[in-house]
PDB file of C-alpha atoms in Angstrom:
ATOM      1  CA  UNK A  88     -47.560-104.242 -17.972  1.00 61.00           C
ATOM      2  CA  UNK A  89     -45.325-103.449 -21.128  1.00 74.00           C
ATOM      3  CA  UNK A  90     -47.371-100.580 -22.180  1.00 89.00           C
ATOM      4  CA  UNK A  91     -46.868 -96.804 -21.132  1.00 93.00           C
ATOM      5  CA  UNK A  92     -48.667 -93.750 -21.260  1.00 94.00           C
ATOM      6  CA  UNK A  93     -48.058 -90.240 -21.978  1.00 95.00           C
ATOM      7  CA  UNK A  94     -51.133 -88.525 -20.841  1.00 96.00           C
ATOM      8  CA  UNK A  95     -51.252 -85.000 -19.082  1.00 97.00           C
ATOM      9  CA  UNK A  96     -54.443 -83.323 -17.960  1.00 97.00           C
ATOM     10  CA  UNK A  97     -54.139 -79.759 -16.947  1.00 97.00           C
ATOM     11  CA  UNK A  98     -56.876 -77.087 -15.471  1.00 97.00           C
ATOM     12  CA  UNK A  99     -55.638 -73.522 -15.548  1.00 97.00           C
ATOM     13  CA  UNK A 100     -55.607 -69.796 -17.005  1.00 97.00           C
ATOM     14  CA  UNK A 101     -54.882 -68.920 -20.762  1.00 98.00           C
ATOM     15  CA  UNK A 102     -51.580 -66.731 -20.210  1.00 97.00           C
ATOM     16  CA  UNK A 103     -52.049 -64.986 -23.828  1.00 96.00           C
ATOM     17  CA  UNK A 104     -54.757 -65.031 -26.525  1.00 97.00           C
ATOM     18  CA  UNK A 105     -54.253 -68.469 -28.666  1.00 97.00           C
ATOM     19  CA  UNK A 106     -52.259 -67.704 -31.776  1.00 97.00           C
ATOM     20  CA  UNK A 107     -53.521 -69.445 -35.169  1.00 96.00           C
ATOM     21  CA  UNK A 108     -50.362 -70.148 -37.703  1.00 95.00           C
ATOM     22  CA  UNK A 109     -50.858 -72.082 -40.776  1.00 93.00           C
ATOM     23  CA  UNK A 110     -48.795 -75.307 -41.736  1.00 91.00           C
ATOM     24  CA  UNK A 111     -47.497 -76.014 -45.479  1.00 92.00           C
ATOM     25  CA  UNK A 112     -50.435 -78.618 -45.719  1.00 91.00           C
ATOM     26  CA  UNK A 113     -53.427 -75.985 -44.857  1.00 88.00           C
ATOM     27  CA  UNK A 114     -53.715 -77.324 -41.580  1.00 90.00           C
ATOM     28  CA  UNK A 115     -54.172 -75.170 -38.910  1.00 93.00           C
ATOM     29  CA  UNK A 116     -52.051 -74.921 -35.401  1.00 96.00           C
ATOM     30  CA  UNK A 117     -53.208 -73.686 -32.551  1.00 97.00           C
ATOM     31  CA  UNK A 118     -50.834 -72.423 -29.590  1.00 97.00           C
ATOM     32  CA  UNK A 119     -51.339 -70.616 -26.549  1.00 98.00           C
ATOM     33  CA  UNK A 120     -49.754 -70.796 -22.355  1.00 98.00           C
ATOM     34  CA  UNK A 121     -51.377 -72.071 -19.711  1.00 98.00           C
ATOM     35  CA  UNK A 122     -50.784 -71.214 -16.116  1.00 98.00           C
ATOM     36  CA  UNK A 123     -51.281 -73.829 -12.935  1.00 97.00           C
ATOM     37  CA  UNK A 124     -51.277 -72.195 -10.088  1.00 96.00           C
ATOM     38  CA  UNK A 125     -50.584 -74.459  -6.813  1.00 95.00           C
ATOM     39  CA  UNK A 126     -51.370 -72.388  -3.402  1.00 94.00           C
ATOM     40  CA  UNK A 127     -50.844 -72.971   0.289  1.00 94.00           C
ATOM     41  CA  UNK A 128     -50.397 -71.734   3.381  1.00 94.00           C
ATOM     42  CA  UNK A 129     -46.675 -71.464   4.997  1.00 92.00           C
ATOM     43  CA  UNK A 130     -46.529 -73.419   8.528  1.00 92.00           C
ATOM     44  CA  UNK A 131     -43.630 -70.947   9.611  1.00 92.00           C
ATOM     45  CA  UNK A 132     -44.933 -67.065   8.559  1.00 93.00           C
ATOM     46  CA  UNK A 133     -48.711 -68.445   8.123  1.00 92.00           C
ATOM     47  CA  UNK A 134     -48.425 -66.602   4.865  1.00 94.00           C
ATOM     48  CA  UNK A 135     -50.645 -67.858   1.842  1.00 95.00           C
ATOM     49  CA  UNK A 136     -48.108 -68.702  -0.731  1.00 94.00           C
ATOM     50  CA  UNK A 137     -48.566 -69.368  -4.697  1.00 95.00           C
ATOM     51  CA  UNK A 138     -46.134 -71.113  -7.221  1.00 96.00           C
ATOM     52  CA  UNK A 139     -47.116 -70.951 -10.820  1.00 97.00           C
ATOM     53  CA  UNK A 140     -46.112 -73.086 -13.488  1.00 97.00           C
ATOM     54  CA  UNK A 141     -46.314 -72.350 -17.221  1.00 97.00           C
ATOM     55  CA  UNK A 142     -47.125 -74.719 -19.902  1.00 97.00           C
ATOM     56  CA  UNK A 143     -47.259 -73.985 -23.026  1.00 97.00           C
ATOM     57  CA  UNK A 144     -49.977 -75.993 -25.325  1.00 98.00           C
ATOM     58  CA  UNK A 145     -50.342 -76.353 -28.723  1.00 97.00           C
ATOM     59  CA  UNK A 146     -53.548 -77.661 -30.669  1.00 97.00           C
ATOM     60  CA  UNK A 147     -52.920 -79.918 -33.831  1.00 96.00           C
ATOM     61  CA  UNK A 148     -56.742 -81.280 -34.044  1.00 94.00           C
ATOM     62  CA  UNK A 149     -58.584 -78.959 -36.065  1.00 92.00           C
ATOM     63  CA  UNK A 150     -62.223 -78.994 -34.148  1.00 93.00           C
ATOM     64  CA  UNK A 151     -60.319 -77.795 -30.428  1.00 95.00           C
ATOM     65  CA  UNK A 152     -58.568 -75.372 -32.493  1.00 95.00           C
ATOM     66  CA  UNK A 153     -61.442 -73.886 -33.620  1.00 94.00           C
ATOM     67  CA  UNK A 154     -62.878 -73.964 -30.053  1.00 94.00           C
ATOM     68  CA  UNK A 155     -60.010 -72.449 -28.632  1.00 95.00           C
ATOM     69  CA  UNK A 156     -59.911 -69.744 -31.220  1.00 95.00           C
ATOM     70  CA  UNK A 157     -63.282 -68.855 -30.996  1.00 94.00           C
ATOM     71  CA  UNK A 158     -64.280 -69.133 -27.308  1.00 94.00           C
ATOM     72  CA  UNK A 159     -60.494 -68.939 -25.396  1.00 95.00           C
ATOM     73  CA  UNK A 160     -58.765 -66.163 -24.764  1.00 95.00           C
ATOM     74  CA  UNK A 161     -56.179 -64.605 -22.344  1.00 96.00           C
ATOM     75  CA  UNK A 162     -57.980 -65.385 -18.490  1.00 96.00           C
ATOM     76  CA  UNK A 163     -59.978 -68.134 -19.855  1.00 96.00           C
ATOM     77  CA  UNK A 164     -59.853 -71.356 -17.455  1.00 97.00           C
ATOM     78  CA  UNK A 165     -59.687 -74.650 -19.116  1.00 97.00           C
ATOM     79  CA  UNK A 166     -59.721 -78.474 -18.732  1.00 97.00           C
ATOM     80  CA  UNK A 167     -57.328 -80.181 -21.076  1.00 96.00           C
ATOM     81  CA  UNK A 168     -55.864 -83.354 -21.586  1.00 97.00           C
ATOM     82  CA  UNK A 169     -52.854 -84.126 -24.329  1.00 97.00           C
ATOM     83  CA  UNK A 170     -49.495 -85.651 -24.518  1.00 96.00           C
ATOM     84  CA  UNK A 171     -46.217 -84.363 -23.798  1.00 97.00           C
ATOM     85  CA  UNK A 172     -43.842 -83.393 -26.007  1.00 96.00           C
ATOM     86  CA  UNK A 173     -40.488 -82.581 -26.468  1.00 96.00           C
ATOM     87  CA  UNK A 174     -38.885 -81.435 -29.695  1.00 94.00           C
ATOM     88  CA  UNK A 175     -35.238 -79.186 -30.976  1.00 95.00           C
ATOM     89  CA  UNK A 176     -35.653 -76.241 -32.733  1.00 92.00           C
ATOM     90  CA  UNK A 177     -32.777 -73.542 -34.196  1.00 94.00           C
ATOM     91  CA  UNK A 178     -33.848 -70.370 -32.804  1.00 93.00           C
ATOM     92  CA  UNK A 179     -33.376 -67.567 -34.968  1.00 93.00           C
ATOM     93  CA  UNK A 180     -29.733 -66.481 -33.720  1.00 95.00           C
ATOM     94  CA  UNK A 181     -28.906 -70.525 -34.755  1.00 94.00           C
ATOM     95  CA  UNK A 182     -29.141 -71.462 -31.922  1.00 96.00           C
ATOM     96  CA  UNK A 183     -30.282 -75.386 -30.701  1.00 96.00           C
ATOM     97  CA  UNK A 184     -33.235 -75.284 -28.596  1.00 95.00           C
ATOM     98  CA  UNK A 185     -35.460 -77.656 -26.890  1.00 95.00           C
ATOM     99  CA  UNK A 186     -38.897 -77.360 -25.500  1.00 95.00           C
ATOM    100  CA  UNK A 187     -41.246 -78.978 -23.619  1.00 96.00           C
ATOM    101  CA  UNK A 188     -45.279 -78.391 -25.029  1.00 97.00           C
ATOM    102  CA  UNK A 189     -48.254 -79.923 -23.949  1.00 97.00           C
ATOM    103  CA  UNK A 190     -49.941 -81.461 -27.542  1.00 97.00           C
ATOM    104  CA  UNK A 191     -53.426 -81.918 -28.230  1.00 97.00           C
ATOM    105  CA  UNK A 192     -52.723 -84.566 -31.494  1.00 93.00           C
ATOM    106  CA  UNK A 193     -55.302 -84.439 -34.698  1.00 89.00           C
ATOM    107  CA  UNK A 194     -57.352 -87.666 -33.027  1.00 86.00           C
ATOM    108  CA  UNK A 195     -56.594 -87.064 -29.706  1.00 88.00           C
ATOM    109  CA  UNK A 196     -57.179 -84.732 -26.632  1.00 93.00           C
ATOM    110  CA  UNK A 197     -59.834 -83.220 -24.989  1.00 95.00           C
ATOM    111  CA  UNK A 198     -60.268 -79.624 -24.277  1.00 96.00           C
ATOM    112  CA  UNK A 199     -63.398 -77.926 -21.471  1.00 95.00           C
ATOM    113  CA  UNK A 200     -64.403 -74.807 -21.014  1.00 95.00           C
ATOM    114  CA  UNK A 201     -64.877 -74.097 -17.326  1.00 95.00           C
ATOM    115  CA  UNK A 202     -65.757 -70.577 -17.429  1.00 87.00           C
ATOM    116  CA  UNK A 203     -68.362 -68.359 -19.711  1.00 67.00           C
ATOM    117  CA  UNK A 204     -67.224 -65.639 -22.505  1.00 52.00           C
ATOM    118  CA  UNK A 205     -68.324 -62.666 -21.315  1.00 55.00           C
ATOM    119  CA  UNK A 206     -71.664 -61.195 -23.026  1.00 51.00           C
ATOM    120  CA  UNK A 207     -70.364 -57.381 -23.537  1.00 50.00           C
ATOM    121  CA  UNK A 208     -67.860 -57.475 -26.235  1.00 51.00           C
ATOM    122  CA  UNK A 209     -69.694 -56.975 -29.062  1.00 46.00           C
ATOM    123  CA  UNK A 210     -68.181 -59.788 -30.867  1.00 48.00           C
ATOM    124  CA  UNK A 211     -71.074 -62.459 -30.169  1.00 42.00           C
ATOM    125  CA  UNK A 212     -73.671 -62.063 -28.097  1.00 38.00           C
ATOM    126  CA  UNK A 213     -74.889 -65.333 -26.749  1.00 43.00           C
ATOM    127  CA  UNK A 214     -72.701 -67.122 -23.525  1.00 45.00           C
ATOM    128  CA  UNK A 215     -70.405 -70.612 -24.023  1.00 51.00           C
ATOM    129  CA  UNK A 216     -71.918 -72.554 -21.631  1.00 51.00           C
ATOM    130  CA  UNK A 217     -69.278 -73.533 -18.813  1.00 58.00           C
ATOM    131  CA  UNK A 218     -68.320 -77.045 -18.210  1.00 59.00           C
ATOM    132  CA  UNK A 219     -68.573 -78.146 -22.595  1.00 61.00           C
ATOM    133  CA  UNK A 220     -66.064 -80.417 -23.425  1.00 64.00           C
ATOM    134  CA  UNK A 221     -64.810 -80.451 -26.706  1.00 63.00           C
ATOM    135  CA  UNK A 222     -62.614 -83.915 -27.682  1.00 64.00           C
ATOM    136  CA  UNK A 223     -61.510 -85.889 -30.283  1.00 55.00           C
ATOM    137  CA  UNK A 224     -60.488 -89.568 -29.992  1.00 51.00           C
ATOM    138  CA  UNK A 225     -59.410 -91.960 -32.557  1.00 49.00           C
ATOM    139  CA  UNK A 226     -61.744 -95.090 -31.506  1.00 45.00           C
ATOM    140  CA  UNK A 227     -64.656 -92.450 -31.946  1.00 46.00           C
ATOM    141  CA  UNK A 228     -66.998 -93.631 -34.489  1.00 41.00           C
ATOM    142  CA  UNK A 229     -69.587 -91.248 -36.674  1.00 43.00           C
ATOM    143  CA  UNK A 230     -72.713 -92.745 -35.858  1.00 43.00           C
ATOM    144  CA  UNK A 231     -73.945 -93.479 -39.380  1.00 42.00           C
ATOM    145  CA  UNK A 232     -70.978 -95.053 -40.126  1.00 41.00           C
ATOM    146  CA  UNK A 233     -72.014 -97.709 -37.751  1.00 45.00           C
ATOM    147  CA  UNK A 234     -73.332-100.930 -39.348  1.00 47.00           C
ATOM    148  CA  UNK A 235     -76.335-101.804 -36.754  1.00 48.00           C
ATOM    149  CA  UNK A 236     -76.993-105.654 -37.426  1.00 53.00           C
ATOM    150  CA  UNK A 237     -78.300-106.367 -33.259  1.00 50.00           C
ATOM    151  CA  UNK A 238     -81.348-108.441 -33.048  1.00 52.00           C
ATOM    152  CA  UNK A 239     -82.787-106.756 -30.468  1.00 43.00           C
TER     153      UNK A 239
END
């Protein structure tokens, strides 16, 4: 095979409220953590024990932005799938950086919502269904954009 892949799919819990900054070009970025939690019981003190990892995710594809913004917020568990990335940065004390992010691209990624906003708080009343998966892929076609010459 001389192809590779860069795919990552992740289920966990929003560690903050997504965050909605603006680039030069209008578009809109979405960013927010996301914690996996792996559990398991210790052989040796029979103890349950947890490790948490911490990704942090950032949306570039403006329809799962919107989702995200809308329906996600800190607590919220989530199916996603996107890339990884890495990229350098100057912090502001000038320092070089590098991180690590999770990136849902403009024509790529998929984002589900596994569990329900809650009812009571006053912003909307009806209920995201759980389990609606929200995704963008570049081989997807609009449907009347499809030029249906079959026989049959």
């Amino acid at each position: 095979m001389s192809g590779s892949i860069n795919k990552v799919i992740l289920i966990g819990h929003l560690g903050r409220d997504p965050e909605v900054r603006r680039m030069n070009s209008g578009d809109s970025v979405v960013s927010f953590s996301l914690a996996t939690t792996e559990s398991w019981k210790d052989k040796q003190s029979g103890e349950r024990r947890d490790k948490t990892e911490w990704h942090n995710i950032v949306i570039f594809n403006e329809a799962l932005g919107k989702v995200a913004e809308a329906y996600c917020k800190k607590g919220s568990k989530v199916y996603l799938e996107g890339q990884l990335q890495t990229r350098k940065y100057t912090d502001k004390d000038g320092n070089e950086r590098q991180t690590t992010e999770i990136v849902l691209q403009r024509f790529r990624g998929e984002l589900t919502l596994l569990d329900s906003k809650p009812s009571g708080d006053g912003e909307r009343q009806e209920r995201e269904p759980a389990g609606r998966t929200y995704a963008m892929r570049k081989s997807e076609t609009p449907r009347d954009a499809i030029d249906d010459d079959l026989p049959f």
